[in-house]
mmCIF file of C-alpha atoms in Angstrom:
data_model
loop_
_atom_site.group_PDB
_atom_site.id
_atom_site.type_symbol
_atom_site.label_atom_id
_atom_site.label_comp_id
_atom_site.label_asym_id
_atom_site.label_seq_id
_atom_site.Cartn_x
_atom_site.Cartn_y
_atom_site.Cartn_z
ATOM 1 C CA UNK A 1 -48.169 -54.119 16.960
ATOM 2 C CA UNK A 2 -47.744 -53.683 13.888
ATOM 3 C CA UNK A 3 -50.898 -54.294 11.078
ATOM 4 C CA UNK A 4 -50.889 -53.862 7.021
ATOM 5 C CA UNK A 5 -53.407 -53.068 5.346
ATOM 6 C CA UNK A 6 -53.546 -54.529 1.546
ATOM 7 C CA UNK A 7 -56.535 -53.901 -0.289
ATOM 8 C CA UNK A 8 -56.549 -55.103 -3.831
ATOM 9 C CA UNK A 9 -60.038 -55.127 -5.463
ATOM 10 C CA UNK A 10 -61.287 -52.891 -7.921
ATOM 11 C CA UNK A 11 -64.756 -51.098 -7.369
ATOM 12 C CA UNK A 12 -64.138 -48.684 -4.953
ATOM 13 C CA UNK A 13 -67.152 -48.261 -2.242
ATOM 14 C CA UNK A 14 -68.990 -51.258 -4.002
ATOM 15 C CA UNK A 15 -66.169 -54.065 -2.792
ATOM 16 C CA UNK A 16 -67.340 -55.715 0.072
ATOM 17 C CA UNK A 17 -63.335 -57.616 -0.062
ATOM 18 C CA UNK A 18 -63.172 -53.466 0.492
ATOM 19 C CA UNK A 19 -66.202 -53.567 4.114
ATOM 20 C CA UNK A 20 -64.201 -56.809 5.410
ATOM 21 C CA UNK A 21 -60.809 -55.374 5.744
ATOM 22 C CA UNK A 22 -62.622 -52.545 7.441
ATOM 23 C CA UNK A 23 -64.299 -54.103 9.673
ATOM 24 C CA UNK A 24 -61.437 -56.790 10.192
ATOM 25 C CA UNK A 25 -58.571 -53.633 11.379
ATOM 26 C CA UNK A 26 -61.469 -52.022 13.595
ATOM 27 C CA UNK A 27 -60.755 -55.166 15.647
ATOM 28 C CA UNK A 28 -57.867 -55.692 15.721
ATOM 29 C CA UNK A 29 -57.117 -51.976 16.296
ATOM 30 C CA UNK A 30 -60.264 -52.224 19.401
ATOM 31 C CA UNK A 31 -58.606 -54.718 20.849
ATOM 32 C CA UNK A 32 -55.321 -53.195 20.946
ATOM 33 C CA UNK A 33 -55.074 -49.615 21.414
ATOM 34 C CA UNK A 34 -51.808 -48.248 20.835
ATOM 35 C CA UNK A 35 -51.591 -51.068 17.209
ATOM 36 C CA UNK A 36 -49.177 -48.808 14.355
ATOM 37 C CA UNK A 37 -51.364 -49.720 10.766
ATOM 38 C CA UNK A 38 -49.830 -49.309 7.924
ATOM 39 C CA UNK A 39 -52.786 -48.786 4.865
ATOM 40 C CA UNK A 40 -51.297 -50.075 0.967
ATOM 41 C CA UNK A 41 -54.265 -49.692 -1.666
ATOM 42 C CA UNK A 42 -52.792 -52.219 -4.748
ATOM 43 C CA UNK A 43 -56.161 -50.568 -7.042
ATOM 44 C CA UNK A 44 -55.125 -46.589 -6.500
ATOM 45 C CA UNK A 45 -51.804 -46.780 -6.076
ATOM 46 C CA UNK A 46 -50.165 -50.309 -8.041
ATOM 47 C CA UNK A 47 -47.517 -51.819 -7.869
ATOM 48 C CA UNK A 48 -46.351 -52.239 -11.467
ATOM 49 C CA UNK A 49 -45.540 -56.234 -12.453
ATOM 50 C CA UNK A 50 -42.174 -57.450 -12.163
ATOM 51 C CA UNK A 51 -39.464 -57.387 -14.822
ATOM 52 C CA UNK A 52 -35.986 -57.694 -15.792
ATOM 53 C CA UNK A 53 -35.558 -54.181 -13.711
ATOM 54 C CA UNK A 54 -37.539 -54.677 -10.640
ATOM 55 C CA UNK A 55 -37.434 -58.830 -10.542
ATOM 56 C CA UNK A 56 -32.734 -57.456 -9.949
ATOM 57 C CA UNK A 57 -34.055 -55.046 -7.704
ATOM 58 C CA UNK A 58 -34.246 -56.282 -4.644
ATOM 59 C CA UNK A 59 -32.234 -59.647 -5.130
ATOM 60 C CA UNK A 60 -28.578 -58.037 -6.037
ATOM 61 C CA UNK A 61 -26.474 -56.413 -3.430
ATOM 62 C CA UNK A 62 -26.775 -52.393 -3.147
ATOM 63 C CA UNK A 63 -23.753 -52.044 -4.634
ATOM 64 C CA UNK A 64 -24.683 -53.932 -7.774
ATOM 65 C CA UNK A 65 -27.032 -51.688 -9.344
ATOM 66 C CA UNK A 66 -26.994 -50.560 -11.993
ATOM 67 C CA UNK A 67 -28.586 -46.927 -12.554
ATOM 68 C CA UNK A 68 -32.628 -48.232 -13.817
ATOM 69 C CA UNK A 69 -32.586 -50.543 -10.710
ATOM 70 C CA UNK A 70 -30.893 -47.869 -8.305
ATOM 71 C CA UNK A 71 -33.605 -46.264 -9.060
ATOM 72 C CA UNK A 72 -36.045 -49.072 -8.399
ATOM 73 C CA UNK A 73 -35.226 -50.369 -5.398
ATOM 74 C CA UNK A 74 -36.281 -47.613 -2.471
ATOM 75 C CA UNK A 75 -39.812 -48.454 -3.307
ATOM 76 C CA UNK A 76 -39.026 -52.297 -3.935
ATOM 77 C CA UNK A 77 -37.912 -52.582 -0.774
ATOM 78 C CA UNK A 78 -39.918 -50.453 1.825
ATOM 79 C CA UNK A 79 -43.278 -52.227 -0.334
ATOM 80 C CA UNK A 80 -40.927 -55.493 1.129
ATOM 81 C CA UNK A 81 -39.948 -53.645 4.116
ATOM 82 C CA UNK A 82 -43.560 -52.631 5.023
ATOM 83 C CA UNK A 83 -44.319 -56.429 5.004
ATOM 84 C CA UNK A 84 -41.641 -57.827 7.215
ATOM 85 C CA UNK A 85 -42.049 -55.138 10.123
ATOM 86 C CA UNK A 86 -46.012 -56.235 10.466
ATOM 87 C CA UNK A 87 -46.826 -57.980 12.979
ATOM 88 C CA UNK A 88 -50.158 -59.218 11.455
ATOM 89 C CA UNK A 89 -50.902 -58.078 7.594
ATOM 90 C CA UNK A 90 -54.952 -58.174 6.193
ATOM 91 C CA UNK A 91 -55.309 -58.570 2.290
ATOM 92 C CA UNK A 92 -58.594 -58.124 0.675
ATOM 93 C CA UNK A 93 -58.747 -60.696 -2.094
ATOM 94 C CA UNK A 94 -61.374 -61.343 -4.165
ATOM 95 C CA UNK A 95 -61.952 -63.869 -6.099
ATOM 96 C CA UNK A 96 -61.367 -62.499 -10.012
ATOM 97 C CA UNK A 97 -62.123 -65.134 -12.679
ATOM 98 C CA UNK A 98 -60.627 -67.637 -9.978
ATOM 99 C CA UNK A 99 -57.843 -66.500 -8.284
ATOM 100 C CA UNK A 100 -56.727 -63.486 -7.139
ATOM 101 C CA UNK A 101 -56.484 -59.236 -8.548
ATOM 102 C CA UNK A 102 -53.058 -59.535 -10.652
ATOM 103 C CA UNK A 103 -52.628 -56.163 -8.839
ATOM 104 C CA UNK A 104 -52.658 -58.011 -5.412
ATOM 105 C CA UNK A 105 -50.385 -61.136 -7.133
ATOM 106 C CA UNK A 106 -47.474 -58.650 -7.964
ATOM 107 C CA UNK A 107 -47.726 -57.030 -4.649
ATOM 108 C CA UNK A 108 -47.227 -61.131 -3.396
ATOM 109 C CA UNK A 109 -44.309 -60.999 -6.127
ATOM 110 C CA UNK A 110 -42.504 -58.645 -3.858
ATOM 111 C CA UNK A 111 -42.232 -60.806 -1.090
ATOM 112 C CA UNK A 112 -40.720 -64.478 -2.021
ATOM 113 C CA UNK A 113 -37.470 -62.971 -2.827
ATOM 114 C CA UNK A 114 -34.694 -65.753 -1.681
ATOM 115 C CA UNK A 115 -32.488 -65.600 1.193
ATOM 116 C CA UNK A 116 -35.096 -62.708 2.697
ATOM 117 C CA UNK A 117 -38.185 -64.605 2.644
ATOM 118 C CA UNK A 118 -36.996 -67.880 1.586
ATOM 119 C CA UNK A 119 -34.500 -70.394 0.163
ATOM 120 C CA UNK A 120 -33.391 -73.649 -0.694
ATOM 121 C CA UNK A 121 -31.215 -76.281 1.441
ATOM 122 C CA UNK A 122 -31.062 -80.132 0.265
ATOM 123 C CA UNK A 123 -34.058 -81.085 1.716
ATOM 124 C CA UNK A 124 -36.036 -78.525 0.035
ATOM 125 C CA UNK A 125 -37.562 -74.536 0.382
ATOM 126 C CA UNK A 126 -37.219 -73.483 4.073
ATOM 127 C CA UNK A 127 -39.894 -70.014 4.758
ATOM 128 C CA UNK A 128 -38.360 -67.256 6.551
ATOM 129 C CA UNK A 129 -40.539 -64.858 6.584
ATOM 130 C CA UNK A 130 -42.696 -66.773 9.983
ATOM 131 C CA UNK A 131 -44.370 -65.391 12.768
ATOM 132 C CA UNK A 132 -46.582 -63.038 11.505
ATOM 133 C CA UNK A 133 -50.329 -63.351 11.625
ATOM 134 C CA UNK A 134 -52.177 -63.638 8.206
ATOM 135 C CA UNK A 135 -55.912 -62.289 8.166
ATOM 136 C CA UNK A 136 -57.174 -62.564 4.482
ATOM 137 C CA UNK A 137 -60.690 -60.702 3.264
ATOM 138 C CA UNK A 138 -62.167 -63.712 0.860
ATOM 139 C CA UNK A 139 -64.772 -62.908 -0.971
ATOM 140 C CA UNK A 140 -66.556 -64.098 -4.131
ATOM 141 C CA UNK A 141 -69.079 -63.951 -6.958
ATOM 142 C CA UNK A 142 -70.559 -67.154 -6.327
ATOM 143 C CA UNK A 143 -70.325 -69.806 -3.431
ATOM 144 C CA UNK A 144 -67.595 -72.404 -3.303
ATOM 145 C CA UNK A 145 -67.162 -73.277 -0.420
ATOM 146 C CA UNK A 146 -63.734 -75.525 0.832
ATOM 147 C CA UNK A 147 -61.490 -77.216 -1.310
ATOM 148 C CA UNK A 148 -63.247 -76.096 -4.916
ATOM 149 C CA UNK A 149 -61.198 -76.424 -8.005
ATOM 150 C CA UNK A 150 -62.248 -73.965 -9.565
ATOM 151 C CA UNK A 151 -60.365 -71.598 -6.660
ATOM 152 C CA UNK A 152 -56.765 -70.266 -7.169
ATOM 153 C CA UNK A 153 -57.551 -67.201 -4.661
ATOM 154 C CA UNK A 154 -57.331 -68.401 -1.156
ATOM 155 C CA UNK A 155 -55.420 -71.877 -2.010
ATOM 156 C CA UNK A 156 -53.181 -69.859 -3.537
ATOM 157 C CA UNK A 157 -52.609 -67.283 -1.198
ATOM 158 C CA UNK A 158 -51.826 -70.145 1.575
ATOM 159 C CA UNK A 159 -49.608 -71.962 -0.387
ATOM 160 C CA UNK A 160 -47.903 -68.300 -1.172
ATOM 161 C CA UNK A 161 -47.806 -67.819 3.047
ATOM 162 C CA UNK A 162 -47.072 -71.282 3.973
ATOM 163 C CA UNK A 163 -43.745 -70.769 1.260
ATOM 164 C CA UNK A 164 -42.752 -68.139 3.022
ATOM 165 C CA UNK A 165 -43.441 -69.830 6.248
ATOM 166 C CA UNK A 166 -46.314 -68.132 7.091
ATOM 167 C CA UNK A 167 -48.593 -71.149 8.213
ATOM 168 C CA UNK A 168 -51.282 -68.758 10.425
ATOM 169 C CA UNK A 169 -53.398 -68.181 7.850
ATOM 170 C CA UNK A 170 -57.281 -67.135 9.085
ATOM 171 C CA UNK A 171 -59.770 -66.612 5.793
ATOM 172 C CA UNK A 172 -62.840 -64.526 6.449
ATOM 173 C CA UNK A 173 -65.454 -65.059 3.439
ATOM 174 C CA UNK A 174 -68.298 -63.837 2.460
ATOM 175 C CA UNK A 175 -68.829 -65.845 -0.544
ATOM 176 C CA UNK A 176 -72.624 -65.608 -3.184
ATOM 177 C CA UNK A 177 -71.857 -61.253 -3.583
ATOM 178 C CA UNK A 178 -73.164 -61.393 -6.428
ATOM 179 C CA UNK A 179 -76.774 -62.918 -5.924
ATOM 180 C CA UNK A 180 -77.268 -59.493 -4.490
ATOM 181 C CA UNK A 181 -78.133 -56.615 -1.785
ATOM 182 C CA UNK A 182 -79.277 -59.310 0.374
ATOM 183 C CA UNK A 183 -76.809 -62.157 -0.376
ATOM 184 C CA UNK A 184 -73.922 -59.661 0.085
ATOM 185 C CA UNK A 185 -75.360 -58.125 3.547
ATOM 186 C CA UNK A 186 -76.064 -61.924 5.150
ATOM 187 C CA UNK A 187 -72.993 -62.984 4.293
ATOM 188 C CA UNK A 188 -70.627 -59.688 5.448
ATOM 189 C CA UNK A 189 -73.155 -60.662 9.051
ATOM 190 C CA UNK A 190 -71.628 -64.261 9.459
ATOM 191 C CA UNK A 191 -67.872 -62.899 8.511
ATOM 192 C CA UNK A 192 -68.679 -59.724 11.455
ATOM 193 C CA UNK A 193 -69.603 -63.542 13.890
ATOM 194 C CA UNK A 194 -65.690 -64.751 12.456
ATOM 195 C CA UNK A 195 -64.224 -61.137 13.205
ATOM 196 C CA UNK A 196 -65.239 -60.828 16.496
ATOM 197 C CA UNK A 197 -63.781 -65.011 17.172
ATOM 198 C CA UNK A 198 -60.291 -63.186 16.123
#
């Protein structure tokens, strides 16, 4: 089993989403002792936002790359290959201003590669990256619940992964973290029960 852990919170040791990704990873590796784990911290080691060079790197044949694109290509390919190699991807996704952190969005932008993770046909888009499991460690300062029109965080992740052909997206959620330590601990305790069922 190949597990990819992605963390994106910029709050360091105070991050509840990092706490959740750690608990999820502990659970998964206890159930799968031989699992190979790769971790990527998008806060301490961010993936740059797309620009003309990085956009070109994974979308054109390597033998056509100009010098700047050739330099960018290895890291662009490494991010994509990490994702494609994983059976399970654990994503720490706090809600920042009703959506995901920009560093997480920059990582997601590396995964949507025409002809590799999706393609268009006469019947519309077709995802090519199915057969993997996504577990989202979702944290929110307030209380939003399911299908809230202010949620562009979990809904974005589900829509994006669905576009890539991945319909196995599970959400482990802690809300009300802005309400203080007691609310956080209550939320984490409930999340632990969900994690135990993964």
